[in-house]
mmCIF file of C-alpha atoms and ligand atoms in Angstrom:
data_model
loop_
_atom_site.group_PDB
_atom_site.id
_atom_site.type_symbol
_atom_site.label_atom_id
_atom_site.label_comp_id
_atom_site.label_asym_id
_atom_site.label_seq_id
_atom_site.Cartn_x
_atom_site.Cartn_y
_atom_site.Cartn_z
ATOM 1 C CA UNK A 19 -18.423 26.236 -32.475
ATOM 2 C CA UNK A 20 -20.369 27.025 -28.851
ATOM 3 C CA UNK A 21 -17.714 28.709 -26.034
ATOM 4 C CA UNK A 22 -16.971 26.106 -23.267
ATOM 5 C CA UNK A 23 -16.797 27.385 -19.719
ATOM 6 C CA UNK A 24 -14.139 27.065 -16.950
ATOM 7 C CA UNK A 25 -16.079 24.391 -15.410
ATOM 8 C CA UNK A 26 -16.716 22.660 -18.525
ATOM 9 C CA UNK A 27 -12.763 20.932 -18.406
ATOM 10 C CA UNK A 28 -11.682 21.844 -15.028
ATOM 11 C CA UNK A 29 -10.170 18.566 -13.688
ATOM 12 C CA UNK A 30 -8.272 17.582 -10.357
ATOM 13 C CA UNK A 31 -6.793 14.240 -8.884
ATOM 14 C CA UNK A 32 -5.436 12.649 -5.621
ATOM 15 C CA UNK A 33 -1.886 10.972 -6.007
ATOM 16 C CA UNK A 34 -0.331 8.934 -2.886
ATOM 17 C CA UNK A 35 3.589 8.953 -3.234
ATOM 18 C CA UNK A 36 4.904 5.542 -3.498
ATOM 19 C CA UNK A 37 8.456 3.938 -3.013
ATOM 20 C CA UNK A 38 8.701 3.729 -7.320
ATOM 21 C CA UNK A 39 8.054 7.934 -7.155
ATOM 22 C CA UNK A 40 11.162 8.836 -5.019
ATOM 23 C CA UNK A 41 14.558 9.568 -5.304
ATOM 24 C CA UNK A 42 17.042 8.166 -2.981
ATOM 25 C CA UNK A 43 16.417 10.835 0.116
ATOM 26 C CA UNK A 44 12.855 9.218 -0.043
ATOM 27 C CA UNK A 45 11.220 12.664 -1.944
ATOM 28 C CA UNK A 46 9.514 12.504 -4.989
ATOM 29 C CA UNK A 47 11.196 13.286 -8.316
ATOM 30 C CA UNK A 48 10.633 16.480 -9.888
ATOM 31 C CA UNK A 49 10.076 14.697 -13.438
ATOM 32 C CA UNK A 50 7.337 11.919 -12.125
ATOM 33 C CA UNK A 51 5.441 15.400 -10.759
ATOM 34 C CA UNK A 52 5.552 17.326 -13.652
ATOM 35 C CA UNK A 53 4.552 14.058 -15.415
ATOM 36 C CA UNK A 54 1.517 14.005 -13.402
ATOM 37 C CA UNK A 55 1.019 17.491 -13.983
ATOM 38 C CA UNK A 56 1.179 17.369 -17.886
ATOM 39 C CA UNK A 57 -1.334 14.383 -17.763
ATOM 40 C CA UNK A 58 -4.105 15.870 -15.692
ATOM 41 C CA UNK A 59 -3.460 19.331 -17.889
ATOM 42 C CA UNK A 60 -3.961 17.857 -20.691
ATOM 43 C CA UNK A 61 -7.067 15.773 -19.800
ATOM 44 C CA UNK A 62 -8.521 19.589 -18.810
ATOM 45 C CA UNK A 63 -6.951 20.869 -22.577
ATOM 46 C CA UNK A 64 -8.863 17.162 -24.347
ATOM 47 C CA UNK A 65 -11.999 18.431 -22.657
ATOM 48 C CA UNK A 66 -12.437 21.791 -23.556
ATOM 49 C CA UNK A 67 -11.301 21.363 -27.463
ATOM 50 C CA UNK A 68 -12.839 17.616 -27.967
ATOM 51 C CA UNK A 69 -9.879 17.359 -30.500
ATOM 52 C CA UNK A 70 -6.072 15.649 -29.945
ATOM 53 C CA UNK A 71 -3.572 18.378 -27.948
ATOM 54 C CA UNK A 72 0.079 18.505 -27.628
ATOM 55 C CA UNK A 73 1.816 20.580 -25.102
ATOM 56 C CA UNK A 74 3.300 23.382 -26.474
ATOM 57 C CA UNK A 75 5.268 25.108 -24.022
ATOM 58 C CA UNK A 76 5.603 24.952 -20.117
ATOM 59 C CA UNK A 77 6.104 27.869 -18.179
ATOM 60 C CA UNK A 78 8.637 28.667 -15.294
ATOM 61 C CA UNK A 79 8.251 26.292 -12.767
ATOM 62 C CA UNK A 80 9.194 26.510 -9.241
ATOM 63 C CA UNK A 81 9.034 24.051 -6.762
ATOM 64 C CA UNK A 82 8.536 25.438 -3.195
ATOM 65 C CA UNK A 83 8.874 22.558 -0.995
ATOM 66 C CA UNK A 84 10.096 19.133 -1.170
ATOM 67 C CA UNK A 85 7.018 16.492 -1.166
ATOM 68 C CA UNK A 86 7.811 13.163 0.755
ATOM 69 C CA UNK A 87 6.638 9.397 -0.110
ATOM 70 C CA UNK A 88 3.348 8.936 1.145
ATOM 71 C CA UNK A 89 2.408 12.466 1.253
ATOM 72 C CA UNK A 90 -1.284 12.560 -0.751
ATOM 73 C CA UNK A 91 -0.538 15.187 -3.781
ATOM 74 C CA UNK A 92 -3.802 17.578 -4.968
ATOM 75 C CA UNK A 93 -3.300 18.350 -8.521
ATOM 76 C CA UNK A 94 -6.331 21.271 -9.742
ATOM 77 C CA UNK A 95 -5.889 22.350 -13.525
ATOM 78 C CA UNK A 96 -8.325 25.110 -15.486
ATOM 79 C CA UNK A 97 -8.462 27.147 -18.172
ATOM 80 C CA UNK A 98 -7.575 30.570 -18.243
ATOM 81 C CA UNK A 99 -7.202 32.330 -21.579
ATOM 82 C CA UNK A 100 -7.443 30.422 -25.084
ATOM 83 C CA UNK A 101 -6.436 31.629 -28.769
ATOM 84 C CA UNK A 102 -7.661 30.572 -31.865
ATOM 85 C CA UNK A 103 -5.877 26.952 -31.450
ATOM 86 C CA UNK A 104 -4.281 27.035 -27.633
ATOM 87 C CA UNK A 105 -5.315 26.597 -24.064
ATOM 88 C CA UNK A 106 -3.440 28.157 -21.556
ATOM 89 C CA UNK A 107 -4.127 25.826 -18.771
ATOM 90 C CA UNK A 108 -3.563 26.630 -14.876
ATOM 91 C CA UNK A 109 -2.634 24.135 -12.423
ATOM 92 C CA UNK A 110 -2.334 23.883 -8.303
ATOM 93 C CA UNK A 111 -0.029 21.590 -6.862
ATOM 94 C CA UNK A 112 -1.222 20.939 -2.785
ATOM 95 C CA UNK A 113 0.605 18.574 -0.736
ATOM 96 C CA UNK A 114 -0.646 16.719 2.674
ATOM 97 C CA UNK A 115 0.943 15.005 5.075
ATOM 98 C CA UNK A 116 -0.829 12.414 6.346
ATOM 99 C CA UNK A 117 0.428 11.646 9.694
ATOM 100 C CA UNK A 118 -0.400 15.457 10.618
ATOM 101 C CA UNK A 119 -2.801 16.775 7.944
ATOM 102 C CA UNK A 120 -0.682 20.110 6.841
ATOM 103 C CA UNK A 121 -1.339 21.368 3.914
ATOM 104 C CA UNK A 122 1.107 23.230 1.506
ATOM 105 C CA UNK A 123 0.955 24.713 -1.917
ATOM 106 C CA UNK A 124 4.513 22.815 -3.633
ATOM 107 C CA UNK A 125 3.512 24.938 -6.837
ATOM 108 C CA UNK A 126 1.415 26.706 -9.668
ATOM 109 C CA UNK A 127 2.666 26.715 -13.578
ATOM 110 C CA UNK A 128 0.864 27.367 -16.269
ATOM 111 C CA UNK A 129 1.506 24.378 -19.846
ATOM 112 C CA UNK A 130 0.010 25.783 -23.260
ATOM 113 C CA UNK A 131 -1.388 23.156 -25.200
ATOM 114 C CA UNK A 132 -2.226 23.373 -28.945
ATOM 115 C CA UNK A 133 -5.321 21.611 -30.429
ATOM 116 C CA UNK A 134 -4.105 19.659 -34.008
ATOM 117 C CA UNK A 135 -6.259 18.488 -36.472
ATOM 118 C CA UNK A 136 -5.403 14.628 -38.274
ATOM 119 C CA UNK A 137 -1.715 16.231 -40.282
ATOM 120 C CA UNK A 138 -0.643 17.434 -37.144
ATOM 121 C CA UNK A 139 -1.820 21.172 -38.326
ATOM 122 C CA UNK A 140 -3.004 23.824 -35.764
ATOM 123 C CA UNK A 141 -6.450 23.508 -35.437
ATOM 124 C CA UNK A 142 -9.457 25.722 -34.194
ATOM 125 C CA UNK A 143 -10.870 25.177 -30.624
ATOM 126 C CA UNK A 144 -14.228 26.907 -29.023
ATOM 127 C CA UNK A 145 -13.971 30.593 -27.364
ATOM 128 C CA UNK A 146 -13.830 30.362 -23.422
ATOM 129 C CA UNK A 147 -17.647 31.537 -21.715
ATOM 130 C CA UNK A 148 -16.051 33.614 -18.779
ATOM 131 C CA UNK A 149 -18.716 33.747 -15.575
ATOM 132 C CA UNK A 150 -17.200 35.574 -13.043
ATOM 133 C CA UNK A 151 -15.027 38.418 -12.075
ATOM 134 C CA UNK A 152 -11.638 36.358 -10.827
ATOM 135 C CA UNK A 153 -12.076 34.391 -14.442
ATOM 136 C CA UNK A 154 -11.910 37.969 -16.230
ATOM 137 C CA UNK A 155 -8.518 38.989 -14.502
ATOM 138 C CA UNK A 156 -7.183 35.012 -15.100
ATOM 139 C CA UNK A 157 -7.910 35.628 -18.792
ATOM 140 C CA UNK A 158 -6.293 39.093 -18.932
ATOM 141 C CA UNK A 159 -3.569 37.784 -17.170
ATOM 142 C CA UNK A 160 -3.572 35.079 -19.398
ATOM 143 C CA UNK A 161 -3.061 37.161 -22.114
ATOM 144 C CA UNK A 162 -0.085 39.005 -21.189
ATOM 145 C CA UNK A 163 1.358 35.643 -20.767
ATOM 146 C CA UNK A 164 0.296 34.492 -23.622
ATOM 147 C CA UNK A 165 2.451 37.868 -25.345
ATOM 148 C CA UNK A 166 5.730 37.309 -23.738
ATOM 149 C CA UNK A 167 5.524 33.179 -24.042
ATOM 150 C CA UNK A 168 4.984 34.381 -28.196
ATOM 151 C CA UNK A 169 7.811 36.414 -27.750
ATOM 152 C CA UNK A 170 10.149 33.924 -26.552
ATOM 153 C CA UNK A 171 9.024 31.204 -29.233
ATOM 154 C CA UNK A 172 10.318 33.436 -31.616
ATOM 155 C CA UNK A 173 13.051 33.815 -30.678
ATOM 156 C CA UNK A 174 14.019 30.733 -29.653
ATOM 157 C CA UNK A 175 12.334 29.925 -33.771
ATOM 158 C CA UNK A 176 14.861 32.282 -34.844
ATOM 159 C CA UNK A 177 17.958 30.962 -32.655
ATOM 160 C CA UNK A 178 17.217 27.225 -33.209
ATOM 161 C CA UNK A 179 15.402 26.736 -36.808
HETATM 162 C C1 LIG B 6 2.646 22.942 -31.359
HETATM 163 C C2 LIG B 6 2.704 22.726 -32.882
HETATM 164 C C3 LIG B 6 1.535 21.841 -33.315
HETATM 165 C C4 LIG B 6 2.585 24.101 -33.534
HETATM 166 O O1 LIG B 6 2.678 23.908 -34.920
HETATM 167 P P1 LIG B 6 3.016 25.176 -35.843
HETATM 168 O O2 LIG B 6 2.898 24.746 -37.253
HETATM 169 O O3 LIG B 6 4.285 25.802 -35.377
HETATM 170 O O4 LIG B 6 1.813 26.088 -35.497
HETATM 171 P P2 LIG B 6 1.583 27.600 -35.947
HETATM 172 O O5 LIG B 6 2.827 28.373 -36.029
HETATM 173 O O6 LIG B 6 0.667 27.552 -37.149
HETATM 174 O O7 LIG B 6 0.778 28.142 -34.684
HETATM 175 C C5 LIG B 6 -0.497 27.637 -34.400
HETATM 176 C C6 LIG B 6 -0.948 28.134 -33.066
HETATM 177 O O8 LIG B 6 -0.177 27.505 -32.035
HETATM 178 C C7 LIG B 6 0.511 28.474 -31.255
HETATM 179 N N1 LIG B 6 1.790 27.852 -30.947
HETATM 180 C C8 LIG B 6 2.640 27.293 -31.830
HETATM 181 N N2 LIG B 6 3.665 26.733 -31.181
HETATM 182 C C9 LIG B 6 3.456 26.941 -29.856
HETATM 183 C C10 LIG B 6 4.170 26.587 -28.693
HETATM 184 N N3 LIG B 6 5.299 25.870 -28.749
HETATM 185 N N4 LIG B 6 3.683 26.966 -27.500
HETATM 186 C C11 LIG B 6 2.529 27.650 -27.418
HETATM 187 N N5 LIG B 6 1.778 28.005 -28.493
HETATM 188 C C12 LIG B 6 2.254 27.660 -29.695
HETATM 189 C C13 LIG B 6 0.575 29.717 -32.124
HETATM 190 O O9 LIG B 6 0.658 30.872 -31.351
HETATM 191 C C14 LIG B 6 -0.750 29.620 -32.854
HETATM 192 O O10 LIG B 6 -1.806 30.047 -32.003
HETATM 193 P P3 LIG B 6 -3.195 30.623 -32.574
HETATM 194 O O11 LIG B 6 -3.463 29.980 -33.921
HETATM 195 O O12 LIG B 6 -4.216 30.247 -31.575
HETATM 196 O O13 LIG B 6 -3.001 32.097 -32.674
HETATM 197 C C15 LIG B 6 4.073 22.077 -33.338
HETATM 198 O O14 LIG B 6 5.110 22.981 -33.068
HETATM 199 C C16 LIG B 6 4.327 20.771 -32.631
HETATM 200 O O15 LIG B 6 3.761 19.735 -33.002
HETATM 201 N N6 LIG B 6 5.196 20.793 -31.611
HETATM 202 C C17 LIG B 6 5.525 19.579 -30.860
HETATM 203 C C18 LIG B 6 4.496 19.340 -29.766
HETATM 204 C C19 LIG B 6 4.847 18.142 -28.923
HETATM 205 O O16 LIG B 6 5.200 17.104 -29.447
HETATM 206 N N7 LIG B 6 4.724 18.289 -27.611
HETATM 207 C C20 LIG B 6 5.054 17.217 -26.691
HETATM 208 C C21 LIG B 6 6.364 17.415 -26.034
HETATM 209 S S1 LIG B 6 7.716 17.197 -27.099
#
């Protein structure tokens, strides 16, 4: 199977806040952005395994400001470490308001998605071709999350199963 690069499955999108994405103080709901999140994620996860993914676990997720109807939202997701059958996939949320043009980062999580084959089984994806320095670290990094996100699973495998 040939290695994909970063580029290979890195995605982003433009969302405009509408009426139907807000809560009743006019901000958009956390749920409808992690929605949007998980969708353009997994489009990135699709692309680099060519084979059905399910999200497997989401990180912690923050969010660091509030994001108001008809701000435009900037969603960026890539690749940063992979396993036999996961994707550990990064993604930027920027917010703009439009009436003055500021910018702010609202968050960054990281969702693992698992590649499955037609019974649902764990299935093998290609290696990641890193290309630059800053791709190295992310996939280091990557890995120690990757460690301690194993470490709660089991946990939780042991608690709940
Ligand atoms: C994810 C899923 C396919 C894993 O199945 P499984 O039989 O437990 O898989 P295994 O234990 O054989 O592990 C297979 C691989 O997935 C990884 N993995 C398993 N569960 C994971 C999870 N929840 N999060 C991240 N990675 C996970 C393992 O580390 C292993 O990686 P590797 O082969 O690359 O080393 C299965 O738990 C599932 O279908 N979960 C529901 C997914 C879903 O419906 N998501 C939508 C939201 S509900």
């Amino acid at each position: 199977m040939k290695n994909k690069t970063v580029k290979d499955s890195e995605s982003e999108v433009n969302r405009l806040v509408l009426p139907e994405d807000t809560n009743i103080f006019g901000a958009l709901y956390g749920g409808r952005l992690v929605e949007w999140m998980d969708n353009l994620a997994s489009i990135t996860a699709f692309k680099h395994a060519r084979k059905k993914v399910v999200t497997g676990s989401i990180d912690n997720l923050f969010f660091l400001s509030p994001i108001n109807l008809g701000y435009i939202v900037t969603i960026h997701t890539f690749v940063t470490y992979v396993t036999r059958a996961t994707m550990e996939v990064e993604i930027n949320v920027q917010t703009e308001n439009v009436e003055t043009g500021e910018k702010k980062i609202t968050t960054k999580a990281y969702f693992t998605y698992v590649a499955i084959d037609e019974n649902g089984k764990a299935a093998e994806i290609p290696g990641l071709l890193l290309q630059t320095p800053e791709e190295e670290k992310r996939f280091m990094e990557g890995y120690t999350r990757s460690r301690n996100r194993l470490d709660s699973l089991k946990i939780m495998k042991e608690t709940l199963l």
